[in-house]
Amino acid sequence: MEKVAWDDRFKIGVEIVDRAHAKLFRIVNKLSDISQDASTNQAAYVEGIKYLEAYSMTHFSEEEAYMRSVRYNGYAEHKRIHDNFRNKTLISLKRDLELSGYSVPAVQRFVGIMNNWLSEHIMLEDQAIVGKAVRQKKRDRSSQIEIISRTVHRAVQDILQAETKLVSDDYKGQNIGNGYYCCQYYDMGGGVMLQLLLGVEDTLFLRGVGRIPGIRKREMTERDTLHVFKQLFEKMGRLFKVETEPEFGMENLLSRDGFRKEFMKGCPCSLLYGTRSGALVFCYRSWREKR
């Protein structure tokens, strides 16, 4: 797993803040090392994550005190981001770990999301405190994500017989482990195209397949895989009021590298879900074709 090393680009010039940020990266990287040790037991993960959580909360308090001391005019929004991380993001990440039984892929997802969150938060939000960056107010997508999550939840519940929980509303392409991947394209009219991407960890996919009449997971073929994805896309496509279902064939199935290649084209909405049986990624992007 790729680590993010602390270096001068992350410094904001406030010693108490920079020292804490450097330590947070060290803690996260230590968790990364733990996740690659096959002999590691669950207790090591639990203690490491508990320490990360406690230190993060201490750091947030110190950083907020500094912002108040310099009368930073972005304090209220910055504190809201801290609160959201503590009360939503971290809780969702811990739930994903617990649901998975602290599996190696789940710990690696946790580390990847933490590295991304720390890096972006420091470079955009923390450096804005001292004028090294200009804060850009993010669009509130909470209502959109809630609607998408309801649809994803129903689809996964109906097809794969699993309950989903949103782990991250800003998935960055972290590896979800061995999995099955697929995409679908829709012509929305007026030259607008839509692409949906799905990645399902194999433990979740195979568990769901084993519950579908007529399919036995030990003898599953590519056509069986396609059949399951087709059902998922039929339900998820309703989010976008798709009236005509496009053709669906073997070319829709992707390798892990193929999924990543498509994902890297840029998805304005990329969501990571956890279940007791494994993780699921849902992403979409749209574009206007050139005439």
Short mmCIF file of C-alpha atoms in Angstrom, two decimals:
data_model
loop_
_atom_site.label_atom_id
_atom_site.label_comp_id
_atom_site.label_asym_id
_atom_site.label_seq_id
_atom_site.Cartn_x
_atom_site.Cartn_y
_atom_site.Cartn_z
CA MET A 1 0.00 0.00 0.00
CA GLU A 2 1.28 3.44 -0.94
CA LYS A 3 2.08 5.62 2.05
CA VAL A 4 1.89 9.40 2.31
CA ALA A 5 5.10 10.73 3.81
CA TRP A 6 5.14 13.89 5.89
CA ASP A 7 7.18 16.64 4.24
CA ASP A 8 7.48 20.43 4.05
CA ARG A 9 4.58 20.86 1.62
CA PHE A 10 2.20 20.00 4.46
CA LYS A 11 3.61 22.58 6.88
CA ILE A 12 1.46 25.60 7.71
CA GLY A 13 4.11 27.26 9.89
CA VAL A 14 2.38 26.81 13.25
CA GLU A 15 4.50 24.45 15.36
CA ILE A 16 1.77 22.85 17.47
CA VAL A 17 -0.30 22.13 14.34
CA ASP A 18 2.59 20.90 12.17
CA ARG A 19 3.85 18.63 14.93
CA ALA A 20 0.41 17.06 15.32
CA HIS A 21 -0.01 16.58 11.57
CA ALA A 22 3.36 14.83 11.31
CA LYS A 23 2.38 12.48 14.13
CA LEU A 24 -0.99 11.71 12.54
CA PHE A 25 0.76 10.61 9.34
CA ARG A 26 3.10 8.40 11.39
CA ILE A 27 0.16 6.77 13.16
CA VAL A 28 -1.67 6.09 9.88
CA ASN A 29 1.47 4.69 8.26
CA LYS A 30 1.97 2.43 11.27
CA LEU A 31 -1.53 1.06 10.68
CA SER A 32 -0.53 0.46 7.07
CA ASP A 33 2.47 -1.57 8.25
CA ILE A 34 0.27 -3.56 10.61
CA SER A 35 -2.19 -4.40 7.82
CA GLN A 36 0.60 -5.99 5.75
CA ASP A 37 1.69 -8.31 8.55
CA ALA A 38 -0.16 -11.61 8.19
CA SER A 39 0.47 -12.50 11.84
CA THR A 40 -1.25 -9.36 13.16
CA ASN A 41 -4.34 -9.97 15.27
CA GLN A 42 -7.47 -7.88 15.56
CA ALA A 43 -6.43 -6.41 18.92
CA ALA A 44 -3.51 -4.60 17.27
CA TYR A 45 -5.86 -2.94 14.77
CA VAL A 46 -8.34 -1.98 17.47
CA GLU A 47 -5.69 -0.40 19.69
CA GLY A 48 -4.01 1.40 16.79
CA ILE A 49 -7.27 2.89 15.55
CA LYS A 50 -8.33 3.82 19.08
CA TYR A 51 -5.04 5.70 19.50
CA LEU A 52 -5.50 7.45 16.14
CA GLU A 53 -9.01 8.53 17.10
CA ALA A 54 -7.93 9.89 20.51
CA TYR A 55 -4.98 11.78 19.07
CA SER A 56 -7.11 13.23 16.25
CA MET A 57 -9.62 14.61 18.74
CA THR A 58 -6.84 16.20 20.80
CA HIS A 59 -5.38 17.76 17.69
CA PHE A 60 -8.74 19.14 16.55
CA SER A 61 -9.19 20.85 19.92
CA GLU A 62 -5.70 22.40 19.78
CA GLU A 63 -6.14 23.54 16.19
CA GLU A 64 -9.55 25.07 16.93
CA ALA A 65 -8.06 26.91 19.93
CA TYR A 66 -5.37 28.35 17.65
CA MET A 67 -7.97 29.47 15.09
CA ARG A 68 -9.91 31.25 17.80
CA SER A 69 -6.74 32.92 19.09
CA VAL A 70 -6.01 34.47 15.68
CA ARG A 71 -9.69 35.22 15.02
CA TYR A 72 -9.72 33.13 11.84
CA ASN A 73 -12.85 34.07 9.91
CA GLY A 74 -13.28 30.55 8.53
CA TYR A 75 -13.41 29.04 12.01
CA ALA A 76 -17.08 28.00 12.00
CA GLU A 77 -16.84 26.10 8.71
CA HIS A 78 -13.51 24.54 9.67
CA LYS A 79 -14.93 23.33 12.97
CA ARG A 80 -17.94 21.93 11.10
CA ILE A 81 -15.55 19.85 8.97
CA HIS A 82 -13.83 18.56 12.12
CA ASP A 83 -17.20 17.70 13.68
CA ASN A 84 -18.36 15.94 10.52
CA PHE A 85 -15.19 13.86 10.44
CA ARG A 86 -15.55 12.91 14.11
CA ASN A 87 -19.31 12.29 14.13
CA LYS A 88 -19.85 10.78 10.67
CA THR A 89 -16.73 9.82 8.71
CA LEU A 90 -14.81 8.17 11.53
CA ILE A 91 -17.90 6.38 12.84
CA SER A 92 -18.64 5.00 9.34
CA LEU A 93 -15.04 3.86 8.88
CA LYS A 94 -15.02 2.10 12.24
CA ARG A 95 -18.35 0.44 11.45
CA ASP A 96 -16.91 -0.87 8.16
CA LEU A 97 -13.97 -2.35 10.07
CA GLU A 98 -16.26 -3.98 12.62
CA LEU A 99 -18.60 -5.37 9.93
CA SER A 100 -15.63 -6.91 8.12
CA GLY A 101 -14.12 -8.37 11.28
CA TYR A 102 -11.10 -6.13 10.75
CA SER A 103 -10.17 -7.86 7.50
CA VAL A 104 -6.95 -6.76 5.78
CA PRO A 105 -8.82 -5.13 2.83
CA ALA A 106 -11.01 -3.16 5.26
CA VAL A 107 -8.00 -1.93 7.25
CA GLN A 108 -6.28 -0.95 4.00
CA ARG A 109 -9.41 0.96 2.92
CA PHE A 110 -9.39 2.72 6.28
CA VAL A 111 -5.74 3.71 5.87
CA GLY A 112 -6.26 4.90 2.29
CA ILE A 113 -9.24 7.07 3.21
CA MET A 114 -7.42 8.50 6.22
CA ASN A 115 -4.37 9.38 4.10
CA ASN A 116 -6.55 11.10 1.50
CA TRP A 117 -8.59 12.97 4.10
CA LEU A 118 -5.53 14.17 5.99
CA SER A 119 -3.69 15.27 2.85
CA GLU A 120 -6.63 17.18 1.37
CA HIS A 121 -7.67 18.71 4.68
CA ILE A 122 -4.18 20.02 5.41
CA MET A 123 -3.53 21.33 1.90
CA LEU A 124 -6.92 23.02 1.49
CA GLU A 125 -8.40 23.79 4.90
CA ASP A 126 -5.45 24.04 7.31
CA GLN A 127 -3.20 26.02 4.99
CA ALA A 128 -6.05 28.47 4.48
CA ILE A 129 -5.76 29.39 8.18
CA VAL A 130 -2.41 31.07 7.49
CA GLY A 131 -3.26 32.30 4.02
CA LYS A 132 -1.32 29.63 2.10
CA ALA A 133 -4.44 28.41 0.35
CA VAL A 134 -7.83 29.84 -0.54
CA ARG A 135 -10.79 27.91 0.81
CA GLN A 136 -13.31 26.86 -1.77
CA LYS A 137 -16.73 26.24 -0.39
CA LYS A 138 -17.84 22.75 -1.29
CA ARG A 139 -21.28 22.11 -2.66
CA ASP A 140 -23.55 20.37 -0.16
CA ARG A 141 -24.34 16.99 -1.73
CA SER A 142 -25.87 15.41 1.36
CA SER A 143 -29.43 15.23 -0.05
CA GLN A 144 -28.17 13.76 -3.33
CA ILE A 145 -26.06 11.17 -1.51
CA GLU A 146 -29.00 10.23 0.70
CA ILE A 147 -31.18 9.52 -2.37
CA ILE A 148 -28.43 7.51 -4.06
CA SER A 149 -27.75 5.55 -0.87
CA ARG A 150 -31.39 4.56 -0.52
CA THR A 151 -31.37 3.18 -4.07
CA VAL A 152 -28.05 1.39 -3.59
CA HIS A 153 -29.28 -0.07 -0.30
CA ARG A 154 -32.48 -1.42 -1.88
CA ALA A 155 -30.63 -2.88 -4.86
CA VAL A 156 -28.01 -4.62 -2.73
CA GLN A 157 -30.64 -5.84 -0.30
CA ASP A 158 -32.86 -7.23 -3.08
CA ILE A 159 -30.11 -8.79 -5.22
CA LEU A 160 -27.26 -9.61 -2.84
CA GLN A 161 -29.28 -9.96 0.37
CA ALA A 162 -27.03 -7.60 2.36
CA GLU A 163 -27.50 -4.42 4.39
CA THR A 164 -25.29 -1.51 3.32
CA LYS A 165 -23.80 1.33 5.34
CA LEU A 166 -22.17 4.38 3.73
CA VAL A 167 -18.48 4.37 4.67
CA SER A 168 -17.21 7.29 2.58
CA ASP A 169 -18.87 9.82 0.28
CA ASP A 170 -15.48 10.66 -1.25
CA TYR A 171 -14.04 7.36 -2.43
CA LYS A 172 -10.63 7.94 -4.03
CA GLY A 173 -10.00 4.61 -5.72
CA GLN A 174 -8.72 2.64 -2.74
CA ASN A 175 -8.44 -1.09 -3.36
CA ILE A 176 -11.49 -2.96 -2.06
CA GLY A 177 -9.70 -6.28 -2.28
CA ASN A 178 -10.47 -9.07 -4.72
CA GLY A 179 -13.70 -8.21 -6.41
CA TYR A 180 -15.99 -8.09 -9.41
CA TYR A 181 -16.24 -4.94 -11.50
CA CYS A 182 -18.63 -3.69 -14.13
CA CYS A 183 -19.79 -0.54 -15.93
CA GLN A 184 -22.83 0.56 -17.89
CA TYR A 185 -23.38 3.41 -20.32
CA TYR A 186 -26.61 5.28 -20.91
CA ASP A 187 -27.58 7.68 -23.67
CA MET A 188 -29.53 10.40 -21.86
CA GLY A 189 -30.40 12.29 -25.05
CA GLY A 190 -29.16 15.60 -26.35
CA GLY A 191 -25.65 14.23 -26.67
CA VAL A 192 -25.37 13.58 -22.91
CA MET A 193 -23.87 10.25 -21.87
CA LEU A 194 -23.91 8.68 -18.41
CA GLN A 195 -21.61 5.99 -17.03
CA LEU A 196 -22.24 3.98 -13.86
CA LEU A 197 -19.40 2.03 -12.25
CA LEU A 198 -19.79 -0.77 -9.71
CA GLY A 199 -17.15 -2.65 -7.78
CA VAL A 200 -18.19 -5.44 -5.40
CA GLU A 201 -15.78 -7.24 -3.08
CA ASP A 202 -15.80 -10.96 -3.91
CA THR A 203 -16.95 -12.03 -0.44
CA LEU A 204 -20.10 -9.93 -0.82
CA PHE A 205 -20.69 -10.83 -4.46
CA LEU A 206 -20.33 -14.57 -3.96
CA ARG A 207 -22.49 -14.53 -0.85
CA GLY A 208 -25.25 -12.81 -2.81
CA VAL A 209 -24.87 -15.09 -5.81
CA GLY A 210 -25.22 -18.12 -3.58
CA ARG A 211 -28.71 -16.91 -2.65
CA ILE A 212 -29.94 -16.45 -6.24
CA PRO A 213 -32.01 -19.41 -7.53
CA GLY A 214 -30.38 -21.18 -10.46
CA ILE A 215 -26.84 -19.96 -9.74
CA ARG A 216 -24.33 -21.89 -7.69
CA LYS A 217 -21.35 -19.78 -6.73
CA ARG A 218 -18.85 -22.64 -7.03
CA GLU A 219 -19.85 -23.11 -10.67
CA MET A 220 -20.46 -19.45 -11.48
CA THR A 221 -19.72 -18.37 -15.04
CA GLU A 222 -19.10 -14.94 -16.55
CA ARG A 223 -22.69 -14.99 -17.76
CA ASP A 224 -23.87 -15.51 -14.18
CA THR A 225 -21.70 -12.55 -13.09
CA LEU A 226 -23.19 -10.46 -15.88
CA HIS A 227 -26.71 -11.50 -14.86
CA VAL A 228 -26.17 -10.26 -11.30
CA PHE A 229 -24.68 -6.94 -12.42
CA LYS A 230 -27.49 -6.45 -14.94
CA GLN A 231 -30.04 -6.71 -12.13
CA LEU A 232 -28.10 -4.23 -9.99
CA PHE A 233 -27.79 -1.72 -12.84
CA GLU A 234 -31.48 -2.02 -13.72
CA LYS A 235 -32.36 -0.86 -10.22
CA MET A 236 -29.64 1.80 -9.93
CA GLY A 237 -30.34 3.22 -13.39
CA ARG A 238 -33.75 4.34 -12.14
CA LEU A 239 -31.96 7.05 -10.15
CA PHE A 240 -31.33 8.85 -13.41
CA LYS A 241 -34.79 8.24 -14.89
CA VAL A 242 -33.40 5.94 -17.56
CA GLU A 243 -36.35 4.90 -19.69
CA THR A 244 -34.67 2.51 -22.14
CA GLU A 245 -32.28 -0.11 -20.90
CA PRO A 246 -29.17 -0.28 -23.09
CA GLU A 247 -27.59 -3.49 -24.27
CA PHE A 248 -25.58 -5.32 -21.67
CA GLY A 249 -22.85 -7.80 -22.57
CA MET A 250 -19.48 -9.25 -21.66
CA GLU A 251 -17.78 -6.00 -22.67
CA ASN A 252 -19.37 -4.39 -19.61
CA LEU A 253 -17.34 -6.55 -17.24
CA LEU A 254 -14.08 -4.97 -16.07
CA SER A 255 -10.87 -6.13 -14.51
CA ARG A 256 -9.65 -4.32 -11.38
CA ASP A 257 -7.22 -2.32 -13.54
CA GLY A 258 -9.99 -1.58 -16.04
CA PHE A 259 -12.22 -0.32 -13.26
CA ARG A 260 -9.47 1.93 -11.94
CA LYS A 261 -8.80 3.29 -15.43
CA GLU A 262 -12.45 4.21 -15.86
CA PHE A 263 -12.62 5.67 -12.35
CA MET A 264 -9.60 7.88 -12.99
CA LYS A 265 -11.47 9.63 -15.81
CA GLY A 266 -13.20 11.52 -13.00
CA CYS A 267 -16.40 10.78 -11.11
CA PRO A 268 -18.26 13.65 -9.40
CA CYS A 269 -19.95 11.12 -7.15
CA SER A 270 -17.98 8.16 -5.79
CA LEU A 271 -19.35 6.31 -2.78
CA LEU A 272 -17.95 3.45 -0.71
CA TYR A 273 -20.34 1.17 1.19
CA GLY A 274 -19.66 -1.52 3.75
CA THR A 275 -21.64 -4.66 4.57
CA ARG A 276 -21.01 -7.59 6.87
CA SER A 277 -19.84 -9.55 3.84
CA GLY A 278 -17.65 -7.00 2.07
CA ALA A 279 -17.44 -3.60 0.40
CA LEU A 280 -19.17 -2.05 -2.59
CA VAL A 281 -18.26 1.00 -4.67
CA PHE A 282 -20.78 3.02 -6.66
CA CYS A 283 -19.64 5.84 -8.96
CA TYR A 284 -21.05 7.79 -11.85
CA ARG A 285 -19.98 10.44 -14.33
CA SER A 286 -21.66 12.19 -17.24
CA TRP A 287 -20.38 14.12 -20.22
CA ARG A 288 -21.57 15.71 -23.44
CA GLU A 289 -20.31 14.08 -26.59
CA LYS A 290 -18.72 16.30 -29.19
CA ARG A 291 -20.76 16.68 -32.34
#
